[in-house]
Coordinates of N, CA and C in Angstrom, one line a residue:
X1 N 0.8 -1.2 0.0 CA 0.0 0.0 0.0 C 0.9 1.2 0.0
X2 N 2.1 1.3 0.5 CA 3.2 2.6 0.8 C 3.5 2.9 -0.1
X3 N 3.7 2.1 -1.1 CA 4.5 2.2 -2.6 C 3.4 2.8 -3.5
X4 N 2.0 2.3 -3.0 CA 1.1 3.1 -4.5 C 0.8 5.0 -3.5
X5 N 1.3 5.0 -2.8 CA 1.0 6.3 -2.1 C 2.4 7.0 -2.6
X6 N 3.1 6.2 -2.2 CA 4.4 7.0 -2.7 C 5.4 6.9 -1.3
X7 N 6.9 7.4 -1.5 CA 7.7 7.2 -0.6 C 8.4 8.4 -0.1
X8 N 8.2 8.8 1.1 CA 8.5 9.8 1.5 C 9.6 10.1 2.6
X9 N 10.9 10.9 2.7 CA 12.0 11.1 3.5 C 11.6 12.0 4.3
X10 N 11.4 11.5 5.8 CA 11.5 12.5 7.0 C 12.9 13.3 7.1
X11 N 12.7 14.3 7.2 CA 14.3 14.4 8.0 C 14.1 15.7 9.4
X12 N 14.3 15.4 10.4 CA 14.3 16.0 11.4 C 15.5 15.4 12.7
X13 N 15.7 16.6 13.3 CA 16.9 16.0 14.6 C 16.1 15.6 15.9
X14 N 14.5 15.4 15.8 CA 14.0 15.3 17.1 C 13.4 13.9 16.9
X15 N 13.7 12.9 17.6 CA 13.1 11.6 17.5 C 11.6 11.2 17.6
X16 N 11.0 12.0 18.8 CA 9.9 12.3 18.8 C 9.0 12.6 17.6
X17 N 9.7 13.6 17.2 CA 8.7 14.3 16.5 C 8.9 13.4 14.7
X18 N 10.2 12.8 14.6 CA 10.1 11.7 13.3 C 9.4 10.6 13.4
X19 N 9.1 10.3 14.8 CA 8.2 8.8 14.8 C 6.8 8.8 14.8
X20 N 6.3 10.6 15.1 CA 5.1 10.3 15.2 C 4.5 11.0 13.5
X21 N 5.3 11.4 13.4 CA 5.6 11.7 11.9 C 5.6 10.5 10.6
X22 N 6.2 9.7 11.0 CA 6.7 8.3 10.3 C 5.0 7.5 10.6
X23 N 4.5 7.5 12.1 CA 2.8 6.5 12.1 C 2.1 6.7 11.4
X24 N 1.7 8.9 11.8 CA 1.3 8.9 10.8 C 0.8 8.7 9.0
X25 N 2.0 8.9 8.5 CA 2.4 8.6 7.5 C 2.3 7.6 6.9
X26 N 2.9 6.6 7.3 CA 2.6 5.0 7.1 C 1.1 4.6 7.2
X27 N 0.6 5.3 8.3 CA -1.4 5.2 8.5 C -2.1 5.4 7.3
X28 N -1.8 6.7 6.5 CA -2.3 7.2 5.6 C -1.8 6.2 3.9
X29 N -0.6 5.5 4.5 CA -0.3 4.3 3.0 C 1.1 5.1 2.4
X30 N 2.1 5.6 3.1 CA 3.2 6.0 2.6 C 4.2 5.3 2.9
X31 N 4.9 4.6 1.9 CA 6.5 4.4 2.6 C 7.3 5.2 3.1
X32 N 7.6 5.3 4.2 CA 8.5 6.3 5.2 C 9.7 5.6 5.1
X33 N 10.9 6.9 5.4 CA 12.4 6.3 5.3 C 12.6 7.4 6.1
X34 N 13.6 7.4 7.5 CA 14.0 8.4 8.2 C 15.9 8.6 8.0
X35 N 15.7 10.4 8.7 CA 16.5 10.6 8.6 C 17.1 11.9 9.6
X36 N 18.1 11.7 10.6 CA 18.2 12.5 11.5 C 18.9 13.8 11.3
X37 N 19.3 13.9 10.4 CA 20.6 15.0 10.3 C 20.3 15.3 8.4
X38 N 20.8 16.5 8.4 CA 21.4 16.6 6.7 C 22.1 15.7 6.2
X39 N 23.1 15.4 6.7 CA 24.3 14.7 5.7 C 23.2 13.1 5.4
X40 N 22.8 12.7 6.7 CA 22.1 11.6 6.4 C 21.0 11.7 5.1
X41 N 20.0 12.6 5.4 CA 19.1 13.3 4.5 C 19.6 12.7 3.3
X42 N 20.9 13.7 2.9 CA 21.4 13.6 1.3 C 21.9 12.2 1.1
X43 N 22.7 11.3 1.6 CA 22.8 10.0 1.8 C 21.6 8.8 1.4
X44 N 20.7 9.3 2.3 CA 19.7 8.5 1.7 C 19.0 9.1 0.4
X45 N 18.7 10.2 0.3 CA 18.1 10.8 -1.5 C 19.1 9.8 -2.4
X46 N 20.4 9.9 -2.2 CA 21.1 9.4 -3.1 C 21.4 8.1 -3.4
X47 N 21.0 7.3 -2.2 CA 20.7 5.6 -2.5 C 19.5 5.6 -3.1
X48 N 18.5 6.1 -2.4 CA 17.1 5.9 -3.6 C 15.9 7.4 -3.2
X49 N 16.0 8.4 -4.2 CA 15.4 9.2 -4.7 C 13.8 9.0 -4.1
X50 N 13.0 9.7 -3.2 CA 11.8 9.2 -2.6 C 10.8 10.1 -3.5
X51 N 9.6 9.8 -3.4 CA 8.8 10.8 -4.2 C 8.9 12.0 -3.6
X52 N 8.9 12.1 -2.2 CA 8.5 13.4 -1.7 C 9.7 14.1 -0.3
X53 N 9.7 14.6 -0.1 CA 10.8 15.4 1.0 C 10.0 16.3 2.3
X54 N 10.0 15.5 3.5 CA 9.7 16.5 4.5 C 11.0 17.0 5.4
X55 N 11.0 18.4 5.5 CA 12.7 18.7 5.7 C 12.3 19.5 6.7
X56 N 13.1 19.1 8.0 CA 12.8 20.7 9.5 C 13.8 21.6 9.1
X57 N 13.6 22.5 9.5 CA 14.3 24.0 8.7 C 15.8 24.0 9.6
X58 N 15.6 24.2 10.8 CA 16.6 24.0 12.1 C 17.1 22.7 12.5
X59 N 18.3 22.5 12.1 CA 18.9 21.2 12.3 C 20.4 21.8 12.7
X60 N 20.6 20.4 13.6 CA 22.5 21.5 13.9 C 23.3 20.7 12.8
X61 N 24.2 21.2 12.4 CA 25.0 21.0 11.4 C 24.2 21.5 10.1
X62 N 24.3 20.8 9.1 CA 23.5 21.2 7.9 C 21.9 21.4 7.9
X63 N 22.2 22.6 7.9 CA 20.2 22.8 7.9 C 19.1 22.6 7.0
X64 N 18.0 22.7 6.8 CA 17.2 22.2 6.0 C 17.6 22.7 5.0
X65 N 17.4 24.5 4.7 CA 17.9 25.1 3.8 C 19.0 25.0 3.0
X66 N 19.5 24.3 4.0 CA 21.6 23.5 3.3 C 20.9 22.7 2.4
X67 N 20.0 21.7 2.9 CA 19.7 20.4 2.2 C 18.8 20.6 1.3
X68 N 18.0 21.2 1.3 CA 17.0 22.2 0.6 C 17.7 22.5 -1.0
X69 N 18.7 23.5 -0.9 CA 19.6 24.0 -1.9 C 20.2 23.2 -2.7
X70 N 21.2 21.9 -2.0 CA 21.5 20.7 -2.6 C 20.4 19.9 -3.4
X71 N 19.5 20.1 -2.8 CA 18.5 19.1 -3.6 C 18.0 19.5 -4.8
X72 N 18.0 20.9 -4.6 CA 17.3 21.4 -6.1 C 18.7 22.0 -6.9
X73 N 19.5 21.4 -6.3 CA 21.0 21.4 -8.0 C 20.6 20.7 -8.9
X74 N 20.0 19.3 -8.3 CA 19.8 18.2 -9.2 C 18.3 17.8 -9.7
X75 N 17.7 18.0 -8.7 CA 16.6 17.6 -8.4 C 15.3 18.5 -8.3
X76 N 14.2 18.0 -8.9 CA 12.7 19.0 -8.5 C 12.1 18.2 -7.6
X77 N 12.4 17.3 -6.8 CA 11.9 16.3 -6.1 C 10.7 17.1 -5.3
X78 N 9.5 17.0 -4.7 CA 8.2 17.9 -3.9 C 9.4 17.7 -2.4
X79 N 9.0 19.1 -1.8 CA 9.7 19.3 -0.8 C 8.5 20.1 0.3
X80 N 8.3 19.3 1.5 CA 7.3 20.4 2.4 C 8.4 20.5 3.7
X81 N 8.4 21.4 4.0 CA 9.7 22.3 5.3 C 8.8 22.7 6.0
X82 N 9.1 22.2 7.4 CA 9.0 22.2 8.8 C 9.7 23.2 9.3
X83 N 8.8 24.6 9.5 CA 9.6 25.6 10.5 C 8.8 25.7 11.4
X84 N 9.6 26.8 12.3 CA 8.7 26.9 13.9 C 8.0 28.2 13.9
X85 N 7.1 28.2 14.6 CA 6.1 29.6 14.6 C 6.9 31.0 15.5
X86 N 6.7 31.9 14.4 CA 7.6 32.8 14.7 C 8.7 33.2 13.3
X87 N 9.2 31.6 13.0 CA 10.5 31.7 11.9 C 10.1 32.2 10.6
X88 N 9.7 33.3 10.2 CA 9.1 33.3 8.9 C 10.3 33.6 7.7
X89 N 11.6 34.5 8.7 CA 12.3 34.7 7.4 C 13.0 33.1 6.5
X90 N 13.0 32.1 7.6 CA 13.6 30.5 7.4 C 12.0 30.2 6.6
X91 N 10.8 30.2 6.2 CA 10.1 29.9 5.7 C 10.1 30.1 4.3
X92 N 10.4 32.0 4.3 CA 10.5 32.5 3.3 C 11.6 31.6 2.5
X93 N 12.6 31.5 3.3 CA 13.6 31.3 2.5 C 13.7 29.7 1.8
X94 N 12.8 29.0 2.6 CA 13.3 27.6 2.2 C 12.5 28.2 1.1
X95 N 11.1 28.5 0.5 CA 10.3 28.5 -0.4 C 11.0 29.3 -1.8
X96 N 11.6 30.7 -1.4 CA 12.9 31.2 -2.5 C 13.7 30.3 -3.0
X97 N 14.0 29.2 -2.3 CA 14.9 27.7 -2.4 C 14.2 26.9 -3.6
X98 N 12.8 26.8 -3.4 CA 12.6 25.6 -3.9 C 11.4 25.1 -3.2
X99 N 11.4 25.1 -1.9 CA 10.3 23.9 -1.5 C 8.7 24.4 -2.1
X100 N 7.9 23.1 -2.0 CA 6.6 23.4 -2.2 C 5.5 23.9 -1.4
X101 N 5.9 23.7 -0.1 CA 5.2 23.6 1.1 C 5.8 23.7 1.9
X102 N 4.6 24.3 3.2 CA 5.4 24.3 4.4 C 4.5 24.0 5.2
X103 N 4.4 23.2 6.7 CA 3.8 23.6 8.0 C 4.5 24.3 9.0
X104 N 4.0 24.8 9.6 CA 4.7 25.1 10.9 C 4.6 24.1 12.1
X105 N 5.5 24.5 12.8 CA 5.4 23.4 14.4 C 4.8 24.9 15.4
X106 N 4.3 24.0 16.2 CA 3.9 23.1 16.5 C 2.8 22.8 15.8
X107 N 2.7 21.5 14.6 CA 1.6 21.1 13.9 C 1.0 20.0 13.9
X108 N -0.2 20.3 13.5 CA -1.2 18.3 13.9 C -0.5 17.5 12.7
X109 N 0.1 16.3 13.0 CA 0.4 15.6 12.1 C -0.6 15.1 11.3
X110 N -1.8 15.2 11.7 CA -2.9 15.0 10.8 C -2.8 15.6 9.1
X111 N -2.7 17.3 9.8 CA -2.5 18.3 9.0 C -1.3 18.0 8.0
X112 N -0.3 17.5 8.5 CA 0.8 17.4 7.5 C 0.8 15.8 6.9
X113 N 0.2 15.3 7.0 CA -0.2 13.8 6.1 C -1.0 14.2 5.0
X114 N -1.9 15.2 5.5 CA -3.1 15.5 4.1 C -1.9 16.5 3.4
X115 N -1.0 17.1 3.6 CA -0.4 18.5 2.9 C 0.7 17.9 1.9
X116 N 1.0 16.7 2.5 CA 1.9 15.8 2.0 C 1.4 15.1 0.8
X117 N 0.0 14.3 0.8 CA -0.9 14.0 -0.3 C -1.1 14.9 -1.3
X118 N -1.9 16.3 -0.7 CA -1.5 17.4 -1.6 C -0.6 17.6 -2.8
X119 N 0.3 17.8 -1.7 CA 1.7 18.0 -2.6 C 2.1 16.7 -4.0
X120 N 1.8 16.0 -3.1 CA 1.8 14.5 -4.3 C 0.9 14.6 -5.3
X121 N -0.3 15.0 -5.0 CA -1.6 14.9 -6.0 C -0.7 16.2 -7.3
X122 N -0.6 17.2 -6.5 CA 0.2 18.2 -7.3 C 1.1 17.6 -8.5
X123 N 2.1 17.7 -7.9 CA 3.0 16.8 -8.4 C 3.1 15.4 -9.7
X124 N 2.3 15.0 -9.4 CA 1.4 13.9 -10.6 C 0.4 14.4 -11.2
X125 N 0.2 15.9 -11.4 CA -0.8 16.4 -12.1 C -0.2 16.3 -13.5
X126 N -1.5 16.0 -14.4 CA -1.2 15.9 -15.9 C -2.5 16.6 -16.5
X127 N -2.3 16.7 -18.1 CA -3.2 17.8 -18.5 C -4.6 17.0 -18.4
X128 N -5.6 18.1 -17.8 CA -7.0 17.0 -17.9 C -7.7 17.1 -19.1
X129 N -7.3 17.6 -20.3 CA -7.8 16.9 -21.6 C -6.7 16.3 -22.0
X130 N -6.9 15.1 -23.3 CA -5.3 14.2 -23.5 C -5.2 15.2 -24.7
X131 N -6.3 15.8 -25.4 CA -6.4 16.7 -26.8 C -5.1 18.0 -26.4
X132 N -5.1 18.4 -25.1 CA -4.3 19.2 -24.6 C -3.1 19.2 -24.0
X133 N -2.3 18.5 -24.6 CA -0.4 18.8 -24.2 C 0.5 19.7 -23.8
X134 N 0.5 20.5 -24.4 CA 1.1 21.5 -24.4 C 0.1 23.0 -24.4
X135 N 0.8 23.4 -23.7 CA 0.3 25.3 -23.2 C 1.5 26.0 -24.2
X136 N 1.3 27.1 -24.8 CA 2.6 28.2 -25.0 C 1.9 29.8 -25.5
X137 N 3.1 30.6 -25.0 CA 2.6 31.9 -25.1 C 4.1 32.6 -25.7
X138 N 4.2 32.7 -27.5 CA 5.5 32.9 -27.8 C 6.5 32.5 -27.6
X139 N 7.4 32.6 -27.2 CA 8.8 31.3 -27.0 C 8.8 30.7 -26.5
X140 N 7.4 30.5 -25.3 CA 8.0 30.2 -23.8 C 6.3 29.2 -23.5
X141 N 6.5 27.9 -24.1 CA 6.3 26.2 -23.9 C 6.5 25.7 -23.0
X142 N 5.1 25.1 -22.1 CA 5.2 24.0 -21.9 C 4.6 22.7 -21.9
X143 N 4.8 21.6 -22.4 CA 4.7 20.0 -22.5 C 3.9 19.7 -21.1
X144 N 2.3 19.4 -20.8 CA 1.5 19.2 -20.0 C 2.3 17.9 -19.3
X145 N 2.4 16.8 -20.3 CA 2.7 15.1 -20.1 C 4.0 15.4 -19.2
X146 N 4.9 16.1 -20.2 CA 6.4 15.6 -20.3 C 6.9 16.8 -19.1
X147 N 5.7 17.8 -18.5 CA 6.1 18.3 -17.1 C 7.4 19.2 -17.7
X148 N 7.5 19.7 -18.7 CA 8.6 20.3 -19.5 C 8.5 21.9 -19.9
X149 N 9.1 22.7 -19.6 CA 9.3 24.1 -19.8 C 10.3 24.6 -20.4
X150 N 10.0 25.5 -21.6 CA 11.3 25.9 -22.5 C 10.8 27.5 -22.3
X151 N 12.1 28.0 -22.5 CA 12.2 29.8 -23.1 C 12.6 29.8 -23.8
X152 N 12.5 30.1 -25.3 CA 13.2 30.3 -26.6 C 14.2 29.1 -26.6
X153 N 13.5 28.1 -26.5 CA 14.2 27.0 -26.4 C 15.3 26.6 -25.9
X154 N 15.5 27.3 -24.5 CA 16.3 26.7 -23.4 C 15.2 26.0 -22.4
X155 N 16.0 25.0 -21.7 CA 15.0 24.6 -20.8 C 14.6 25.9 -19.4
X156 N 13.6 25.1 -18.9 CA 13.2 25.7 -17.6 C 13.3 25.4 -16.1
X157 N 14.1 25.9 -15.3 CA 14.2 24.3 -14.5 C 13.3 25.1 -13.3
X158 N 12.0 24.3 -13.4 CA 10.6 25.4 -12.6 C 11.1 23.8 -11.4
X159 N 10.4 24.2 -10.7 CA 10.0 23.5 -9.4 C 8.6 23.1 -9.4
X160 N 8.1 22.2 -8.9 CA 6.8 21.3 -9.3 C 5.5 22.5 -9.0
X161 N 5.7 23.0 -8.5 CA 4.8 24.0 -7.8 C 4.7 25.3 -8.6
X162 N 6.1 25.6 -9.1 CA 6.3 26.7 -10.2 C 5.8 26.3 -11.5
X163 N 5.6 25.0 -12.0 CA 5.1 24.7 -12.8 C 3.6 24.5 -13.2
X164 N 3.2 23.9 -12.3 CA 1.8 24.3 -12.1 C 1.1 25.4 -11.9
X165 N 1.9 26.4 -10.8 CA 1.4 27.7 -11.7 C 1.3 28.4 -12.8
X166 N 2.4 28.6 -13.5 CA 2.8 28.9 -14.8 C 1.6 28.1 -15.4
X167 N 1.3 26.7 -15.6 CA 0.6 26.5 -16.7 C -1.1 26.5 -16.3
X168 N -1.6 27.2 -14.9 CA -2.4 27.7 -14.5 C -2.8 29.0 -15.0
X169 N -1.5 29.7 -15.2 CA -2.0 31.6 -15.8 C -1.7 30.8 -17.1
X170 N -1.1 30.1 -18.1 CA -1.1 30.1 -19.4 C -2.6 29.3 -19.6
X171 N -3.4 28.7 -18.5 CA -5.0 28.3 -19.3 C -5.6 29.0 -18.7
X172 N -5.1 30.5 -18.3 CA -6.2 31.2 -18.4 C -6.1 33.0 -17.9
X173 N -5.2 32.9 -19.2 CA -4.3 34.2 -19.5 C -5.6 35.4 -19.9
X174 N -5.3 35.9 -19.3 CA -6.0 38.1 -19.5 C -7.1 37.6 -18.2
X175 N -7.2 36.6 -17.2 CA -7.8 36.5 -16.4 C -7.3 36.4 -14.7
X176 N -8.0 37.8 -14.1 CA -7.0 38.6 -13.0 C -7.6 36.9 -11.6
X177 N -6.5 36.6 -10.8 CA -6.8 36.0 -9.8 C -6.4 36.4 -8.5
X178 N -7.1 36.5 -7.5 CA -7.0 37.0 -6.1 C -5.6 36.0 -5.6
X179 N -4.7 35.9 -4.7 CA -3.9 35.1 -4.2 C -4.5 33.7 -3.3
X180 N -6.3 34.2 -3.2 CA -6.5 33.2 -2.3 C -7.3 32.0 -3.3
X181 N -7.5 32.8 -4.4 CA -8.0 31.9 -5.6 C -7.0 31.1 -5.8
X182 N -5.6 31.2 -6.1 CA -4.4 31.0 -6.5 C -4.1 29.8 -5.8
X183 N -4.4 29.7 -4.3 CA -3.6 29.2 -3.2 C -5.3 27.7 -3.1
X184 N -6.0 28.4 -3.6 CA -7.3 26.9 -3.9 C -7.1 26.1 -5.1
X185 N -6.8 27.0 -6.0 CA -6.9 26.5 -7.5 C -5.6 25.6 -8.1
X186 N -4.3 26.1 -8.0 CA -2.7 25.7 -7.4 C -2.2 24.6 -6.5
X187 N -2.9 25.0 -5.3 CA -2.6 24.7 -4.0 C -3.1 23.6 -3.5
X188 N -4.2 23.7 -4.0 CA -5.5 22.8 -3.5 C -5.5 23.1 -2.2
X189 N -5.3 24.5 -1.1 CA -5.9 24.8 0.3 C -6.7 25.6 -0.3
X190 N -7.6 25.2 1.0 CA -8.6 26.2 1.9 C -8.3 27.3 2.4
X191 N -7.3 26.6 3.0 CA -6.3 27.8 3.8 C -5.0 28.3 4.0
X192 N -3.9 29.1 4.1 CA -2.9 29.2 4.0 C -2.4 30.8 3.9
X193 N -1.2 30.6 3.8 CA -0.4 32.2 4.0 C -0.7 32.6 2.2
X194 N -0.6 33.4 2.3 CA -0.6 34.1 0.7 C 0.7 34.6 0.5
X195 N 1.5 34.9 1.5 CA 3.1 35.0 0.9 C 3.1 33.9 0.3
X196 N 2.9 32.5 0.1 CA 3.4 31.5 -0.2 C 3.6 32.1 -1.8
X197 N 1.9 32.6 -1.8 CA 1.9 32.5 -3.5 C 2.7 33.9 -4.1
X198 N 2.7 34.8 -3.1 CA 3.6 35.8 -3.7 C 5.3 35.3 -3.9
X199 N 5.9 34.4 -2.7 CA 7.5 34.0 -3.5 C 7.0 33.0 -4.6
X200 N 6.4 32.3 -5.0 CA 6.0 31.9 -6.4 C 6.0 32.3 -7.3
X201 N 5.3 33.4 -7.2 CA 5.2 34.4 -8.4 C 6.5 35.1 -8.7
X202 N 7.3 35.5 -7.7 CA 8.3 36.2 -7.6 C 9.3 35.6 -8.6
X203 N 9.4 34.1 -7.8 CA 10.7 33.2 -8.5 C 10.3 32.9 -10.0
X204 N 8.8 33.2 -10.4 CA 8.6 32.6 -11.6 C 8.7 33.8 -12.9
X205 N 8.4 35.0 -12.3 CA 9.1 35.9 -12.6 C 10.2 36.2 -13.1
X206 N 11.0 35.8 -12.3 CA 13.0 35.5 -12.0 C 13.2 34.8 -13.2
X207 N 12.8 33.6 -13.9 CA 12.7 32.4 -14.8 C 12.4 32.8 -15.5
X208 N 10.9 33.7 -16.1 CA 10.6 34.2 -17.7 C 10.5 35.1 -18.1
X209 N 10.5 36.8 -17.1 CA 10.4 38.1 -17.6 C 11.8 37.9 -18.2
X210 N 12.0 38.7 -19.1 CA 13.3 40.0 -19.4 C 13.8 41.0 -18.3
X211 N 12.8 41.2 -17.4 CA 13.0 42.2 -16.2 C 12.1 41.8 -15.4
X212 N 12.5 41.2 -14.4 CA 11.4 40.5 -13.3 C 10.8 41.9 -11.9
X213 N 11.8 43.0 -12.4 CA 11.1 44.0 -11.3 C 10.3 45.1 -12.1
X214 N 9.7 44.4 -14.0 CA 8.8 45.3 -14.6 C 8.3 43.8 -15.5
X215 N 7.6 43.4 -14.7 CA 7.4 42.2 -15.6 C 6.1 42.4 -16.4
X216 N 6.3 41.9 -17.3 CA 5.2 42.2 -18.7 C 3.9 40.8 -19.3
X217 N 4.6 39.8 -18.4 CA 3.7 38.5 -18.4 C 3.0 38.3 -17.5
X218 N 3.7 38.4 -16.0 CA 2.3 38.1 -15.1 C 2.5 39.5 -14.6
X219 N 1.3 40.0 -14.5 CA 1.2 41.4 -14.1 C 0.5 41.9 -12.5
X220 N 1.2 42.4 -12.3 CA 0.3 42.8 -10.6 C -1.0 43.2 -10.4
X221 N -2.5 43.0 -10.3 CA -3.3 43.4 -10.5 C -3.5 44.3 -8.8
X222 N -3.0 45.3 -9.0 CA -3.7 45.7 -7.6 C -4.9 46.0 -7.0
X223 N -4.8 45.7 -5.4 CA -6.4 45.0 -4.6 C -6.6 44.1 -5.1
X224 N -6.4 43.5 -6.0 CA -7.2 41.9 -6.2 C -6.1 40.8 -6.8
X225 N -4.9 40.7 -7.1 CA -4.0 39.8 -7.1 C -3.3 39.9 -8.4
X226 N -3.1 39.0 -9.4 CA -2.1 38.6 -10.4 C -3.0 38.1 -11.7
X227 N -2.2 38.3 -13.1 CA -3.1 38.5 -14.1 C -1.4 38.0 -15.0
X228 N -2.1 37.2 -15.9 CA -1.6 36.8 -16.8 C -1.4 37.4 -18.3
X229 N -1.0 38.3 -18.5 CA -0.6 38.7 -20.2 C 0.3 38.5 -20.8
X230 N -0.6 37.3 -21.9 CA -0.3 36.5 -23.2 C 0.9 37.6 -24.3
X231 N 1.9 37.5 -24.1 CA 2.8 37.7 -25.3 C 2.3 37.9 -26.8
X232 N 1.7 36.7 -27.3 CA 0.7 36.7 -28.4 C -0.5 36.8 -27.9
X233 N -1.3 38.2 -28.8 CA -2.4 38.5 -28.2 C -3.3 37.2 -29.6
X234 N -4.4 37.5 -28.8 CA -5.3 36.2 -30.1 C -6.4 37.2 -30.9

C-alpha cells in the first residue's frame, strides 16, 4: 500500500517528532524512510530518490535550507519544510529555495499527512484533456505530459509548484486571480499564507520576464492579485 502512495523522507533531529511523523504517515499508505541530520538526509536521497521530502528547517550542522539548496542542483523532487512559529524569514527562505510547502510546528500531524498528499496529487498532475499537451505563449512552452518548460528553447528548470502555476495563468491568461484563488486552484488549500503564492510568483518571474522588477507577463493586478498577459495577443 506505501508504494502506490508514494515514498516519502523525513528528515528532522527530534526523535519524537520523526516517529510520530513516520505512524502517521505509514497510517495514511506511505513508505516512510528516516533521517536525522542533513548529511544523512542527502545519503539516503542518493541511495534511492523518494517521491517526496519532508525537511525541519533548524537542524545543527547542515540545515534544512543547506539540504533544501543541494536538492534542487539536481533535483525538482516535492519538498514540504518544517519551520517553527515565529521563523518566517527561514520559511520564506526555504520557499525562495525551492520547496513546495510548508507547515509550521507546532503542527497536527494530521494536517501534514493531508499536505503531503496534496503536494503528491500536485506533483502527478497531468493535462486533464489528452487533446491538450502542451500550453505556450511565444517562445515560452510548456509540455502538460512531459512536465517540461522551455524559453526560446532553453530549458526551464521550474520546481513542481512553479510549474503548475505557470501553466495555471497560461489556461487562463487576460484572467485577474486573487492570491486566495491562486492558493485553492494551485494549491488545493482552503487555507494558508498568501506569501506562499507571492515568492512563487516572484521566482517565476525570475525564470521568464526579461525584467522580473517590470514584468510584462504576469502582471500585478492591484487589490485583487495577479493577471496573466499572453505575449501573443489572439
Amino acid at each position: 500500500m506505501g508504494e502506490q502512495q508514494g515514498r516519502v523522507l523525513v528528515v528532522d533531529d527530534d526523535d519524537t517528532v520523526r516517529d510520530v511523523v513516520r505512524r502517521y504517515l505509514e497510517r495514511a499508505g506511505f513508505d516512510v524512510v528516516l533521517a536525522g541530520d542533513g548529511d544523512e538526509a542527502l545519503r539516503q536521497f542518493a541511495a534511492r530518490p523518494p517521491d517526496l521530502v519532508v525537511l525541519d528547517v533548524m537542524m545543527p550542522g547542515k540545515s534544512g535550507l543547506d539540504v533544501c539548496r543541494e536538492l534542487r542542483k539536481t533535483s525538482d523532487v516535492p519538498i514540504v519544510m518544517l519551520t517553527a512559529l515565529g521563523e518566517e524569514e527561514n520559511r520564506i527562505a526555504g520557499l525562495q529555495l525551492g520547496a513546495d510547502d510548508y507547515v509550521t510546528k507546532p503542527f497536527s500531524p494530521r494536517e501534514l499527512a493531508l499536505r503531503v498528499a496534496s503536494v503528491l496529487r500536485r506533483a502527478r498532475w497531468m493535462a486533464p484533456e489528452p487533446a491538450q499537451r502542451e500550453l505556450s505563449d511565444g517562445d515560452l512552452r510548456l509540455d502538460l505530459a512531459a512536465r517540461k518548460a522551455t524559453l526560446a528553447g532553453a530549458d526551464l528548470a521550474l520546481t513542481t509548484r512553479e510549474f503548475d502555476l505557470l501553466a495555471f495563468f497560461l489556461s487562463h491568461a487576460g484572467t485577474a486571480f486573487s492570491r486566495t484563488d491562486l492558493l485553492a486552484k494551485v494549491w488545493g488549500w482552503d487555507f494558508g499564507d498568501q506569501s506562499t503564492v507571492t515568492v512563487h510568483v516572484r521566482r517565476l518571474r525570475e525564470k521568464i520576464e526579461p525584467d522580473p522588477a517590470a514584468p510584462t507577463r504576469v502582471a500585478t493586478v492591484w487589490g485583487v492579485g495577479y493577471r496573466y498577459d499572453p505575449v501573443e495577443q489572439p
